């Protein structure tokens, strides 16, 4: 059973002064548009459509709060990089994202979602640079890992670990897939630790993990996948 199964939508915030006052501890999710951020939140919460799995990536400029337990939140940050000019990204980061990441005292850590096929882009690096001075932890989920072979998975973890070294020691990284739930337990343990939430022992280990490459013939949609996280874009 998911640690975050009680997650419910709380509020949408467009201005810093509207951030929830009752927050004790929150975890923010960031990443390039279409990296699989909403899918990851849905998968961690074991919900189909808690965070909207976007058909038009990069549209929302708001912070979406999901209550996990009293005073404890997941925060879905605006996706970045999708068909946006550098000035637009800069102004978005300066007005909302930057101040939020730097000054939100109840923010326990940042989950950074990167598509495992295109990890650690320049914008990802800029976001890490923005957040790292806070001294708080960053946990990278290499999403859509089902699209890689086992060898490619091992290689990308090695590469990203090496790439993160320049940002200090407070970064960790793991594979993740909302398609086959690879890495859900590992992520739960880390995020539960940040939030001071106890992970139940009765969570069965994931079984029958498959890679999308191995499991799905080319051009065929995986049955059940769209149902789990909403429609594909
Ligand atoms: N194969 C696969 N597709 C995924 C996975 N996670 C997300 N996707 C797909 O990637 C697209 C973008 O996902 P979404 O969660 O909306 O990304 P966001 O813009 O970062 O919130 C959608 O079509 C999802 O179905 C995954 O783990 N495996
Ligand atoms: Mg999204």
Coordinates of C-alpha atoms and ligand atoms in Angstrom, one line a residue:
X1 CA 0.0 0.0 0.0
X2 CA 1.4 3.4 -1.0
X3 CA 2.7 5.6 1.8
X4 CA 1.2 8.6 0.0
X5 CA -2.2 7.0 -0.9
X6 CA -4.1 9.6 1.1
X7 CA -2.9 12.4 -1.1
X8 CA -5.7 14.8 -2.1
X9 CA -5.5 18.0 -4.1
X10 CA -5.3 21.0 -1.7
X11 CA -4.8 24.3 -3.6
X12 CA -3.2 26.1 -6.6
X13 CA -0.9 29.0 -5.9
X14 CA 0.0 31.7 -8.3
X15 CA 1.6 34.2 -5.9
X16 CA 4.2 33.7 -3.2
X17 CA 1.9 35.4 -0.6
X18 CA -0.7 32.7 -1.1
X19 CA 1.5 29.8 -0.1
X20 CA -0.2 27.6 2.5
X21 CA 0.4 28.9 6.1
X22 CA -0.2 25.6 7.8
X23 CA 2.6 23.7 6.0
X24 CA 5.0 21.9 8.4
X25 CA 6.9 20.0 5.7
X26 CA 6.7 19.9 2.0
X27 CA 8.5 18.3 -1.0
X28 CA 8.6 20.0 -4.3
X29 CA 8.6 18.2 -7.7
X30 CA 10.4 19.9 -10.5
X31 CA 11.4 18.9 -14.0
X32 CA 11.2 19.7 -17.7
X33 CA 7.8 19.7 -19.2
X34 CA 6.9 16.2 -20.3
X35 CA 9.6 14.6 -18.2
X36 CA 6.9 12.6 -16.3
X37 CA 6.4 14.7 -13.2
X38 CA 2.7 14.5 -12.9
X39 CA 2.8 10.8 -13.7
X40 CA 5.4 10.3 -10.9
X41 CA 3.2 12.1 -8.4
X42 CA 0.2 10.0 -9.4
X43 CA 2.2 6.8 -9.2
X44 CA 3.6 7.7 -5.8
X45 CA 0.1 8.5 -4.5
X46 CA -1.3 5.5 -6.3
X47 CA -3.9 7.7 -8.0
X48 CA -4.9 7.7 -11.6
X49 CA -5.4 11.5 -12.1
X50 CA -4.4 13.3 -8.9
X51 CA -1.8 15.5 -10.7
X52 CA -3.1 16.1 -14.2
X53 CA -1.0 14.2 -16.8
X54 CA -0.8 17.0 -19.3
X55 CA -1.8 16.8 -22.9
X56 CA -0.4 20.3 -23.5
X57 CA 2.9 20.4 -21.7
X58 CA 4.3 23.5 -20.2
X59 CA 1.1 25.4 -19.8
X60 CA 0.7 25.7 -16.0
X61 CA 2.7 28.4 -14.3
X62 CA 1.3 27.6 -10.8
X63 CA 2.3 25.6 -7.8
X64 CA -0.1 22.8 -7.1
X65 CA -0.3 21.5 -3.5
X66 CA -1.4 18.0 -2.6
X67 CA -2.0 17.2 1.1
X68 CA -0.4 13.9 2.2
X69 CA -1.1 14.2 6.0
X70 CA -1.8 17.2 8.2
X71 CA 0.6 20.0 7.3
X72 CA 2.5 17.7 4.9
X73 CA 2.5 18.4 1.2
X74 CA 3.7 17.4 -2.3
X75 CA 4.1 20.5 -4.4
X76 CA 3.9 20.2 -8.2
X77 CA 6.1 23.0 -9.7
X78 CA 5.6 24.5 -13.2
X79 CA 7.4 22.4 -15.8
X80 CA 10.1 24.2 -17.7
X81 CA 11.7 24.3 -21.1
X82 CA 8.9 23.3 -23.4
X83 CA 9.0 25.7 -26.3
X84 CA 9.9 28.6 -24.0
X85 CA 12.2 31.4 -24.8
X86 CA 15.1 31.8 -22.4
X87 CA 13.7 35.2 -21.2
X88 CA 10.4 33.6 -20.4
X89 CA 12.1 30.9 -18.4
X90 CA 14.2 33.5 -16.6
X91 CA 11.2 35.6 -15.7
X92 CA 9.2 32.5 -14.5
X93 CA 12.1 31.4 -12.3
X94 CA 12.7 34.9 -11.0
X95 CA 9.1 35.7 -10.0
X96 CA 7.9 32.5 -8.5
X97 CA 10.1 29.4 -8.7
X98 CA 13.4 31.0 -7.6
X99 CA 12.1 32.7 -4.5
X100 CA 10.0 29.7 -3.6
X101 CA 13.0 27.3 -3.9
X102 CA 15.4 29.5 -2.1
X103 CA 13.2 30.9 0.7
X104 CA 10.4 28.4 1.5
X105 CA 11.5 27.3 5.0
X106 CA 9.1 24.3 5.2
X107 CA 10.5 22.9 2.0
X108 CA 12.3 19.7 3.0
X109 CA 13.8 18.7 -0.3
X110 CA 13.5 18.7 -4.1
X111 CA 12.5 15.8 -6.3
X112 CA 13.9 16.5 -9.8
X113 CA 12.3 14.4 -12.5
X114 CA 14.5 13.8 -15.6
X115 CA 13.5 11.7 -18.6
X116 CA 16.1 8.9 -18.4
X117 CA 16.7 9.2 -22.1
X118 CA 17.6 13.0 -21.9
X119 CA 18.9 13.5 -18.4
X120 CA 20.7 16.5 -16.8
X121 CA 19.9 19.1 -19.5
X122 CA 21.2 22.7 -19.1
X123 CA 17.9 23.8 -17.5
X124 CA 18.1 20.9 -15.0
X125 CA 21.6 22.0 -14.1
X126 CA 20.4 25.6 -13.7
X127 CA 17.6 24.5 -11.4
X128 CA 20.0 22.5 -9.3
X129 CA 22.3 25.5 -9.1
X130 CA 19.4 27.6 -7.9
X131 CA 18.4 25.2 -5.2
X132 CA 21.7 23.7 -4.0
X133 CA 22.8 26.8 -1.9
X134 CA 19.8 26.0 0.4
X135 CA 21.8 22.9 1.6
X136 CA 18.6 20.8 1.3
X137 CA 18.6 17.4 -0.5
X138 CA 17.8 16.9 -4.1
X139 CA 16.6 13.4 -5.2
X140 CA 16.6 12.8 -9.0
X141 CA 14.1 10.4 -10.5
X142 CA 15.2 9.1 -13.9
X143 CA 11.8 8.6 -15.3
X144 CA 10.5 6.4 -18.1
X145 CA 13.2 3.9 -17.2
X146 CA 10.9 1.3 -18.8
X147 CA 12.0 2.7 -22.1
X148 CA 15.6 1.6 -21.5
X149 CA 17.3 -1.8 -21.5
X150 CA 18.9 -2.9 -18.3
X151 CA 22.3 -1.9 -19.6
X152 CA 21.1 1.5 -20.6
X153 CA 19.6 1.9 -17.2
X154 CA 22.8 1.1 -15.4
X155 CA 24.7 3.5 -17.8
X156 CA 22.4 6.5 -17.2
X157 CA 22.6 6.1 -13.4
X158 CA 26.4 6.1 -13.6
X159 CA 26.4 9.1 -15.9
X160 CA 24.0 11.2 -13.9
X161 CA 25.7 10.3 -10.6
X162 CA 29.0 11.5 -12.1
X163 CA 27.3 14.7 -13.5
X164 CA 25.7 15.5 -10.1
X165 CA 29.0 15.4 -8.2
X166 CA 29.8 19.0 -9.2
X167 CA 26.7 20.2 -7.3
X168 CA 27.8 18.8 -4.0
X169 CA 27.1 15.7 -1.9
X170 CA 23.4 16.3 -1.2
X171 CA 22.1 14.9 -4.5
X172 CA 20.9 11.3 -5.0
X173 CA 19.6 9.5 -8.0
X174 CA 17.5 6.5 -8.9
X175 CA 15.6 4.9 -11.8
X176 CA 11.9 5.4 -11.9
X177 CA 9.0 4.3 -14.0
X178 CA 5.3 5.1 -13.7
X179 CA 4.7 2.4 -16.3
X180 CA 6.0 -0.6 -14.3
X181 CA 6.5 1.1 -10.9
X182 CA 10.2 0.6 -10.9
X183 CA 11.7 2.5 -8.1
X184 CA 8.5 3.4 -6.3
X185 CA 9.5 1.7 -3.0
X186 CA 13.0 3.3 -3.1
X187 CA 11.4 6.8 -3.7
X188 CA 8.9 6.2 -0.9
X189 CA 11.6 5.4 1.6
X190 CA 13.6 8.6 0.8
X191 CA 10.6 11.0 0.6
X192 CA 9.0 9.4 3.6
X193 CA 12.2 10.0 5.5
X194 CA 12.3 13.7 4.5
X195 CA 8.7 14.1 5.7
X196 CA 9.1 12.1 8.9
X197 CA 6.4 9.7 7.7
X198 CA 6.9 6.0 8.5
X199 CA 6.8 3.7 5.5
X200 CA 4.6 0.7 6.3
X201 CA 6.3 -2.7 6.3
X202 CA 3.5 -4.4 4.4
X203 CA 4.4 -2.8 1.1
X204 CA 5.0 -5.9 -1.2
X205 CA 8.1 -5.7 -3.3
X206 CA 7.4 -4.9 -7.0
X207 CA 7.0 -8.1 -9.0
X208 CA 7.4 -8.8 -12.7
X209 CA 9.2 -5.7 -13.6
X210 CA 9.5 -5.3 -17.3
X211 CA 11.1 -2.8 -19.6
X212 CA 8.8 -1.2 -22.1
X213 CA 11.3 -2.2 -24.8
X214 CA 11.1 -5.9 -23.8
X215 CA 7.4 -6.0 -23.0
X216 CA 5.9 -4.1 -25.9
X217 CA 6.2 -4.6 -29.6
X218 CA 7.0 -1.5 -31.5
X219 CA 4.0 0.9 -32.1
X220 CA 1.7 -0.9 -29.7
X221 CA 0.3 0.8 -26.6
X222 CA 0.7 -1.0 -23.3
X223 CA -2.6 -2.1 -22.0
X224 CA -3.4 -0.6 -18.6
X225 CA -0.8 2.1 -18.8
X226 CA -3.1 4.8 -20.1
X227 CA -5.6 3.8 -17.4
X228 CA -3.1 4.2 -14.7
X229 CA -1.7 7.6 -15.4
X230 CA -4.2 9.1 -17.8
X231 CA -3.9 9.5 -21.5
X232 CA -0.6 9.7 -23.3
X233 CA 0.3 12.8 -25.1
Ligands
LIG1 N1 6.7 4.8 -20.9 C1 6.5 5.8 -19.9 N2 5.9 6.9 -20.2 C2 5.7 7.8 -19.2 C3 6.2 7.6 -17.9 N3 5.9 8.7 -17.2 C4 5.2 9.6 -18.0 N4 5.1 9.1 -19.2 C5 4.4 9.7 -20.4 O1 5.1 10.9 -20.6 C6 4.2 12.0 -21.0 C7 4.4 13.2 -20.1 O2 4.0 12.8 -18.7 P1 3.5 13.9 -17.6 O3 3.5 13.1 -16.3 O4 2.3 14.6 -18.1 O5 4.8 14.8 -17.7 P2 5.0 16.3 -17.0 O6 4.8 17.3 -18.0 O7 6.4 16.2 -16.5 O8 4.0 16.4 -15.8 C8 2.8 11.4 -20.9 O9 2.5 11.0 -22.2 C9 3.0 10.1 -20.0 O10 2.1 9.1 -20.3 C10 6.9 6.3 -17.7 O11 7.3 6.0 -16.5 N5 7.0 5.5 -18.7
LIG2 MG1 2.6 17.8 -15.5

